[in-house]
Short mmCIF file of C-alpha atoms in Angstrom, two decimals:
data_model
loop_
_atom_site.label_atom_id
_atom_site.label_comp_id
_atom_site.label_asym_id
_atom_site.label_seq_id
_atom_site.Cartn_x
_atom_site.Cartn_y
_atom_site.Cartn_z
CA MET A 1 70.25 -55.38 -63.94
CA GLU A 2 72.83 -52.29 -63.52
CA PRO A 3 76.15 -53.61 -64.93
CA PHE A 4 78.88 -52.55 -62.37
CA GLN A 5 82.69 -52.52 -63.61
CA VAL A 6 85.64 -52.35 -60.90
CA ASP A 7 89.12 -51.66 -62.71
CA ILE A 8 92.63 -53.29 -61.97
CA LEU A 9 95.02 -51.18 -61.66
CA GLN A 10 98.96 -52.73 -61.00
CA LEU A 11 101.70 -50.19 -60.11
CA ARG A 12 104.99 -51.05 -59.05
CA LYS A 13 106.15 -47.90 -58.76
CA ARG A 14 107.47 -44.95 -56.31
CA PRO A 15 104.71 -43.40 -54.25
CA TYR A 16 104.77 -39.88 -56.23
CA GLU A 17 104.98 -41.94 -59.25
CA THR A 18 101.57 -44.06 -58.04
CA GLY A 19 99.93 -40.86 -56.64
CA VAL A 20 100.50 -39.70 -60.42
CA ALA A 21 98.94 -42.63 -61.95
CA LEU A 22 95.84 -43.01 -59.77
CA GLY A 23 95.41 -39.04 -60.19
CA LYS A 24 95.14 -39.71 -63.97
CA HIS A 25 93.32 -42.52 -63.58
CA VAL A 26 90.27 -41.00 -61.11
CA LYS A 27 90.59 -37.95 -62.78
CA HIS A 28 87.24 -38.18 -65.27
CA LYS A 29 85.76 -41.04 -62.95
CA PRO A 30 82.24 -39.65 -61.55
CA ILE A 31 83.87 -40.37 -57.52
CA PHE A 32 86.39 -37.58 -58.13
CA ASN A 33 83.18 -34.69 -59.00
CA ILE A 34 81.50 -36.91 -55.95
CA LEU A 35 84.46 -36.21 -53.99
CA ASN A 36 85.30 -32.92 -54.59
CA ARG A 37 81.48 -31.96 -53.83
CA VAL A 38 81.19 -34.10 -50.78
CA THR A 39 84.69 -33.39 -48.79
CA LYS A 40 85.66 -30.14 -46.98
CA PRO A 41 87.46 -27.23 -49.20
CA GLU A 42 90.37 -27.85 -46.94
CA VAL A 43 91.82 -29.93 -43.72
CA ASP A 44 94.73 -29.12 -41.12
CA ILE A 45 97.25 -29.96 -43.27
CA GLN A 46 100.24 -29.68 -40.60
CA ASN A 47 97.84 -32.60 -38.64
CA VAL A 48 97.59 -34.35 -41.94
CA GLU A 49 101.33 -34.32 -42.39
CA GLN A 50 102.19 -34.93 -38.93
CA ILE A 51 100.48 -38.00 -38.99
CA PHE A 52 101.51 -39.37 -42.38
CA SER A 53 105.15 -38.77 -41.25
CA THR A 54 104.87 -40.64 -37.91
CA TYR A 55 103.16 -43.72 -39.44
CA SER A 56 103.40 -43.87 -43.15
CA PRO A 57 105.71 -40.76 -44.64
CA HIS A 58 105.35 -42.31 -48.55
CA LEU A 59 101.54 -41.13 -48.43
CA ILE A 60 102.70 -37.54 -48.36
CA GLU A 61 104.70 -38.39 -51.59
CA GLU A 62 101.24 -40.19 -53.25
CA LEU A 63 98.99 -36.83 -52.57
CA HIS A 64 101.89 -34.79 -54.15
CA GLY A 65 101.66 -37.17 -56.95
CA LEU A 66 97.91 -36.96 -57.07
CA SER A 67 97.84 -33.42 -57.01
CA GLU A 68 100.45 -32.87 -60.01
CA SER A 69 98.16 -35.11 -62.35
CA LEU A 70 95.11 -33.66 -61.15
CA GLU A 71 96.16 -29.96 -61.49
CA ILE A 72 94.62 -29.00 -58.12
CA PRO A 73 96.43 -27.47 -55.17
CA TYR A 74 98.17 -29.92 -52.62
CA LYS A 75 96.02 -28.86 -49.97
CA LYS A 76 92.65 -29.71 -51.92
CA THR A 77 94.19 -32.80 -52.63
CA ALA A 78 94.53 -33.69 -49.10
CA ALA A 79 91.15 -32.46 -48.07
CA MET A 80 89.94 -34.89 -50.80
CA PHE A 81 92.12 -37.79 -50.58
CA SER A 82 93.88 -37.91 -47.25
CA GLY A 83 90.78 -39.40 -45.44
CA TYR A 84 91.46 -36.66 -42.58
CA ASP A 85 88.31 -34.79 -41.21
CA VAL A 86 85.86 -36.16 -43.78
CA PRO A 87 82.18 -36.09 -43.73
CA LYS A 88 79.85 -38.32 -41.85
CA PHE A 89 78.37 -41.08 -44.06
CA GLN A 90 75.92 -43.46 -42.43
CA ALA A 91 74.65 -47.10 -42.75
CA MET A 92 77.71 -48.81 -44.03
CA GLY A 93 77.57 -52.52 -43.50
CA CYS A 94 80.47 -55.53 -43.63
CA SER A 95 80.89 -58.91 -42.59
CA ALA A 96 83.88 -61.24 -42.14
CA TYR A 97 84.82 -64.41 -41.16
CA MET A 98 88.04 -65.52 -40.35
CA THR A 99 89.83 -68.80 -39.56
CA ASP A 100 93.43 -70.08 -39.23
CA SER A 101 93.57 -70.99 -42.61
CA TYR A 102 91.85 -67.98 -44.66
CA TYR A 103 89.99 -64.98 -44.49
CA VAL A 104 86.39 -63.92 -45.76
CA ARG A 105 84.51 -60.30 -46.33
CA ASN A 106 81.71 -59.08 -47.89
CA TYR A 107 81.48 -55.01 -48.26
CA ASP A 108 78.33 -53.45 -48.15
CA PHE A 109 77.55 -49.61 -49.25
CA SER A 110 76.40 -47.62 -52.07
CA PRO A 111 77.81 -48.01 -55.71
CA VAL A 112 77.60 -43.88 -56.26
CA LEU A 113 80.38 -43.71 -53.45
CA TYR A 114 82.40 -46.53 -54.40
CA ASP A 115 86.03 -46.09 -56.18
CA HIS A 116 85.06 -48.83 -58.50
CA VAL A 117 89.30 -49.64 -58.09
CA PHE A 118 90.97 -53.08 -57.52
CA SER A 119 94.57 -51.99 -56.80
CA LEU A 120 97.80 -54.11 -56.41
CA LEU A 121 100.82 -51.68 -55.15
CA ASP A 122 104.82 -52.22 -54.98
CA ASN A 123 107.36 -50.10 -53.81
CA GLU A 124 110.45 -49.87 -51.91
CA GLN A 125 108.82 -47.43 -48.91
CA SER A 126 106.15 -50.00 -47.88
CA PHE A 127 104.74 -54.07 -47.87
CA ALA A 128 103.36 -54.67 -51.39
CA SER A 129 99.49 -55.25 -50.57
CA ALA A 130 96.13 -55.81 -53.00
CA GLY A 131 92.59 -54.25 -52.17
CA TYR A 132 89.64 -52.51 -52.85
CA ASN A 133 90.47 -48.68 -52.99
CA LEU A 134 88.30 -46.25 -50.81
CA GLN A 135 88.79 -42.53 -51.27
CA VAL A 136 91.65 -43.14 -53.67
CA ILE A 137 94.68 -43.71 -51.58
CA GLY A 138 92.09 -45.96 -48.75
CA ARG A 139 91.36 -49.19 -48.64
CA HIS A 140 88.04 -50.84 -47.71
CA ASP A 141 90.16 -54.40 -47.17
CA GLY A 142 93.02 -56.20 -48.56
CA VAL A 143 96.21 -58.19 -47.75
CA ASN A 144 99.73 -57.23 -47.77
CA GLU A 145 102.94 -59.38 -49.04
CA ARG A 146 103.80 -60.41 -45.36
CA GLY A 147 100.01 -62.14 -45.38
CA LEU A 148 98.28 -59.49 -43.21
CA VAL A 149 94.64 -59.56 -43.98
CA ILE A 150 92.10 -56.23 -42.82
CA GLY A 151 88.95 -55.12 -43.35
CA LEU A 152 86.90 -52.18 -41.78
CA HIS A 153 83.37 -52.53 -40.18
CA PHE A 154 81.33 -49.24 -39.63
CA VAL A 155 79.49 -49.19 -35.97
CA SER A 156 78.97 -45.54 -35.59
CA PHE A 157 79.51 -41.97 -35.08
CA ASN A 158 79.56 -42.03 -30.96
CA ASP A 159 82.51 -39.75 -29.84
CA PHE A 160 82.96 -38.50 -33.14
CA GLN A 161 86.24 -35.94 -33.40
CA ILE A 162 88.18 -34.71 -36.51
CA GLY A 163 90.52 -37.78 -36.98
CA VAL A 164 91.52 -40.39 -39.28
CA SER A 165 89.26 -42.17 -41.08
CA ALA A 166 89.04 -45.95 -40.89
CA TRP A 167 89.87 -46.74 -44.47
CA THR A 168 93.03 -44.58 -44.80
CA ALA A 169 93.66 -46.46 -41.14
CA VAL A 170 93.27 -49.86 -43.32
CA ARG A 171 96.15 -48.67 -45.93
CA ILE A 172 98.51 -47.51 -43.42
CA VAL A 173 98.14 -51.25 -41.80
CA LEU A 174 98.57 -52.81 -44.92
CA ASP A 175 101.88 -50.68 -46.06
CA CYS A 176 103.58 -50.87 -42.56
CA CYS A 177 102.42 -54.08 -39.99
CA LYS A 178 103.72 -57.31 -40.55
CA THR A 179 101.41 -59.16 -37.86
CA ILE A 180 98.71 -58.54 -35.87
CA GLU A 181 100.88 -57.58 -33.11
CA ASP A 182 102.06 -54.54 -35.20
CA ALA A 183 98.30 -53.79 -36.48
CA VAL A 184 97.09 -53.97 -33.26
CA SER A 185 99.65 -51.39 -31.77
CA LEU A 186 99.30 -49.02 -34.57
CA LEU A 187 95.52 -49.13 -34.21
CA LYS A 188 96.01 -48.40 -30.66
CA GLU A 189 97.57 -45.11 -31.78
CA ILE A 190 96.00 -43.55 -34.42
CA PRO A 191 93.51 -40.94 -33.76
CA HIS A 192 90.35 -42.39 -34.81
CA ALA A 193 87.50 -40.10 -36.36
CA ALA A 194 84.54 -42.58 -35.88
CA CYS A 195 83.73 -45.80 -34.13
CA TYR A 196 84.52 -49.05 -36.12
CA ASN A 197 85.31 -52.48 -36.00
CA PHE A 198 88.50 -53.92 -37.59
CA SER A 199 88.62 -57.43 -38.47
CA ILE A 200 92.43 -58.69 -39.17
CA ALA A 201 94.30 -61.91 -39.59
CA ASP A 202 97.54 -62.85 -40.71
CA GLU A 203 99.27 -66.18 -41.82
CA ALA A 204 100.82 -67.46 -38.43
CA GLY A 205 97.26 -68.34 -37.58
CA GLN A 206 96.27 -65.46 -35.24
CA LYS A 207 93.00 -63.40 -36.04
CA ALA A 208 91.64 -60.74 -33.94
CA VAL A 209 88.55 -57.85 -33.94
CA VAL A 210 90.20 -54.46 -33.14
CA GLU A 211 86.79 -52.35 -31.70
CA ALA A 212 88.48 -48.97 -32.20
CA SER A 213 86.79 -45.48 -30.90
CA PRO A 214 88.06 -42.06 -30.75
CA SER A 215 88.15 -42.14 -27.00
CA LYS A 216 88.87 -46.23 -27.00
CA VAL A 217 90.05 -49.27 -28.57
CA VAL A 218 89.79 -52.88 -27.20
CA VAL A 219 91.03 -56.39 -28.55
CA ARG A 220 89.32 -59.29 -29.13
CA ASP A 221 92.01 -61.47 -29.76
CA GLY A 222 89.97 -64.62 -30.68
CA GLU A 223 92.43 -66.80 -28.63
CA GLY A 224 91.81 -70.07 -28.54
CA GLU A 225 88.93 -70.08 -30.73
CA VAL A 226 88.51 -72.07 -34.75
CA SER A 227 86.80 -69.07 -36.01
CA LEU A 228 86.30 -65.46 -35.65
CA ALA A 229 83.22 -63.15 -36.95
CA CYS A 230 83.05 -59.44 -37.25
CA VAL A 231 80.18 -57.33 -38.38
CA ASN A 232 79.13 -53.65 -36.91
CA HIS A 233 78.89 -53.75 -33.74
CA PHE A 234 80.78 -53.51 -30.77
CA SER A 235 80.74 -57.00 -28.81
CA SER A 236 83.13 -56.38 -25.49
CA LYS A 237 81.05 -54.79 -22.46
CA GLU A 238 83.72 -51.83 -22.54
CA MET A 239 82.41 -50.52 -25.78
CA ARG A 240 78.64 -51.52 -26.15
CA ASP A 241 77.09 -48.33 -25.25
CA LYS A 242 78.94 -46.87 -28.35
CA ASN A 243 76.69 -48.86 -30.87
CA ARG A 244 73.83 -47.68 -32.63
CA THR A 245 70.37 -47.93 -31.31
CA GLN A 246 69.40 -50.86 -34.05
CA ILE A 247 71.62 -53.36 -34.48
CA GLU A 248 69.71 -56.27 -34.98
CA ARG A 249 70.51 -56.77 -38.35
CA SER A 250 74.46 -56.97 -37.63
CA ILE A 251 73.67 -59.27 -34.89
CA LYS A 252 71.99 -61.40 -37.26
CA ARG A 253 74.53 -61.75 -39.24
CA GLU A 254 77.26 -62.51 -36.66
CA LYS A 255 74.99 -65.76 -36.04
CA TYR A 256 74.64 -66.81 -39.26
CA ILE A 257 78.73 -66.56 -39.49
CA LYS A 258 79.41 -68.44 -36.49
CA THR A 259 77.05 -71.35 -37.83
CA LEU A 260 79.69 -71.51 -40.82
CA GLN A 261 82.26 -72.93 -37.99
CA ASP A 262 80.10 -76.16 -37.49
CA LEU A 263 80.07 -76.96 -41.46
CA SER A 264 84.11 -77.30 -41.30
CA ILE A 265 84.24 -75.77 -45.11
CA GLY A 266 87.13 -74.16 -47.05
CA GLN A 267 87.79 -70.76 -48.24
CA ASN A 268 85.90 -71.44 -51.98
CA GLU A 269 82.81 -72.61 -49.94
CA VAL A 270 82.71 -70.08 -47.65
CA VAL A 271 83.09 -67.22 -50.67
CA GLU A 272 80.19 -68.88 -51.81
CA ARG A 273 78.26 -68.29 -48.92
CA PHE A 274 78.83 -64.82 -48.89
CA LYS A 275 78.54 -63.73 -52.47
CA GLU A 276 75.08 -65.74 -53.41
CA LYS A 277 72.18 -63.19 -53.54
CA GLU A 278 70.22 -66.13 -51.35
CA SER A 279 72.63 -65.69 -48.35
CA PRO A 280 71.98 -63.76 -45.14
CA LEU A 281 74.99 -61.77 -45.93
CA PHE A 282 73.93 -60.78 -49.12
CA PHE A 283 71.97 -57.02 -49.43
CA THR A 284 70.55 -55.23 -52.10
CA ASP A 285 69.44 -52.08 -50.24
CA TYR A 286 71.82 -49.63 -52.57
CA ASP A 287 69.63 -46.75 -52.32
CA GLU A 288 69.85 -47.10 -48.43
CA PHE A 289 73.27 -47.31 -48.74
CA PHE A 290 73.16 -51.04 -47.78
CA GLY A 291 74.04 -53.31 -50.83
CA THR A 292 76.55 -56.01 -51.49
CA LEU A 293 79.54 -54.51 -53.72
CA HIS A 294 82.34 -56.93 -53.26
CA THR A 295 83.58 -60.17 -51.41
CA PHE A 296 87.34 -60.21 -50.53
CA SER A 297 89.12 -63.31 -49.25
CA TYR A 298 92.63 -64.55 -48.93
CA SER A 299 94.18 -68.00 -47.93
CA PHE A 300 97.25 -68.06 -45.38
CA LYS A 301 98.05 -71.55 -46.96
CA THR A 302 97.70 -70.92 -50.79
CA LYS A 303 98.34 -67.13 -50.45
CA ASN A 304 95.51 -67.10 -52.97
CA ILE A 305 93.44 -64.10 -53.49
CA VAL A 306 89.46 -64.65 -54.08
CA THR A 307 87.48 -61.86 -54.98
CA CYS A 308 84.20 -61.01 -57.44
CA LEU A 309 81.85 -58.25 -57.63
CA ALA A 310 77.64 -58.36 -56.36
CA GLY A 311 75.89 -60.43 -59.15
CA SER A 312 78.87 -61.92 -60.71
CA THR A 313 79.55 -65.75 -61.72
CA ASP A 314 83.17 -65.10 -62.29
CA GLU A 315 86.20 -64.90 -59.48
CA LEU A 316 89.40 -63.24 -59.52
CA SER A 317 91.23 -66.13 -58.44
CA PHE A 318 95.25 -65.45 -58.33
CA ASP A 319 98.43 -66.16 -56.09
CA PHE A 320 99.43 -63.14 -54.74
CA HIS A 321 102.80 -64.41 -53.88
CA GLN A 322 103.67 -64.87 -57.98
CA TRP A 323 102.48 -61.21 -58.01
CA CYS A 324 104.36 -59.93 -55.47
CA LEU A 325 107.60 -61.65 -57.48
CA GLY A 326 106.68 -59.90 -60.66
CA LYS A 327 104.20 -61.75 -62.43
CA ASP A 328 101.01 -59.50 -63.50
CA LEU A 329 97.73 -60.63 -63.84
CA ALA A 330 96.18 -60.56 -67.49
CA GLU A 331 92.93 -59.13 -66.06
CA GLN A 332 92.10 -55.11 -66.45
CA SER A 333 88.67 -55.49 -64.58
CA LEU A 334 86.21 -57.04 -62.84
CA TYR A 335 82.75 -57.28 -63.84
CA GLY A 336 79.06 -57.87 -61.99
CA ASN A 337 75.62 -56.86 -61.90
CA ILE A 338 73.75 -54.79 -59.39
CA GLU A 339 70.00 -55.78 -58.90
CA ARG A 340 67.80 -53.27 -56.94
#
């Protein structure tokens, strides 16, 4: 068993100050040196700023704050943390289940390439949000103050191009979008680097899977369906040719998730189905970049976030609406255990 910890950061600051705080936190963490090694020395800074200026100008300020606190050039900061023109990483998994009442998902990858940060952000330039960080300013998944939830699901590198990473896209959606319609519109405009599914749901009871590639974006809106599953392959006829050759495990997970609909169970019970080690949705192939790292869920009715790390018997459960109103969490960390 390997102890596994995630820090909880609560930042009610302006974007530049948020960047400074994130930089101070990550400066002496292993992920900083890893990102320094695996990202490019520089990227097209004009393209980065053009995209951010169009959709989320506050992220430029955040990058400048990171640059100051990390004491590295701004252009290097953009290359390491903007999520633009990033290297390819294979084998990411993720499973999500969405109903009118709640959203639940697992994130599967490697603890080596994991920020180990769950952040809650609030500033005047964007919607308040809570979620797990990826490449410091990006997000694996999360929810914003308008009750919009989103998570990423890797599909393939077909049509790969220089563009915006899925985790930066998730962050921009959380920062800027009120509804699924807003999120879908934005995801149709962003220049995607690779093929990803985005599982999205909102407090109006709408849910959708956005199948996004660099060349095309297709939406499965789940209209008329009680629930919707999202895993790591494209299901629409228009996008199936972009799937990886081997998608059997993804299909198997999807079939299991669909059986949950017949059980008529609530958020907490579904969380248990996702996080238990015996679950078809829980994996321990960490050395192959396919191990479960966290479970994240949100209730649209109670506005409650329930989340936990792999191997944890304890869950972090709190009213996100109350946090947005100014009630900070007492917890500073999440704990789990990785069993290889």
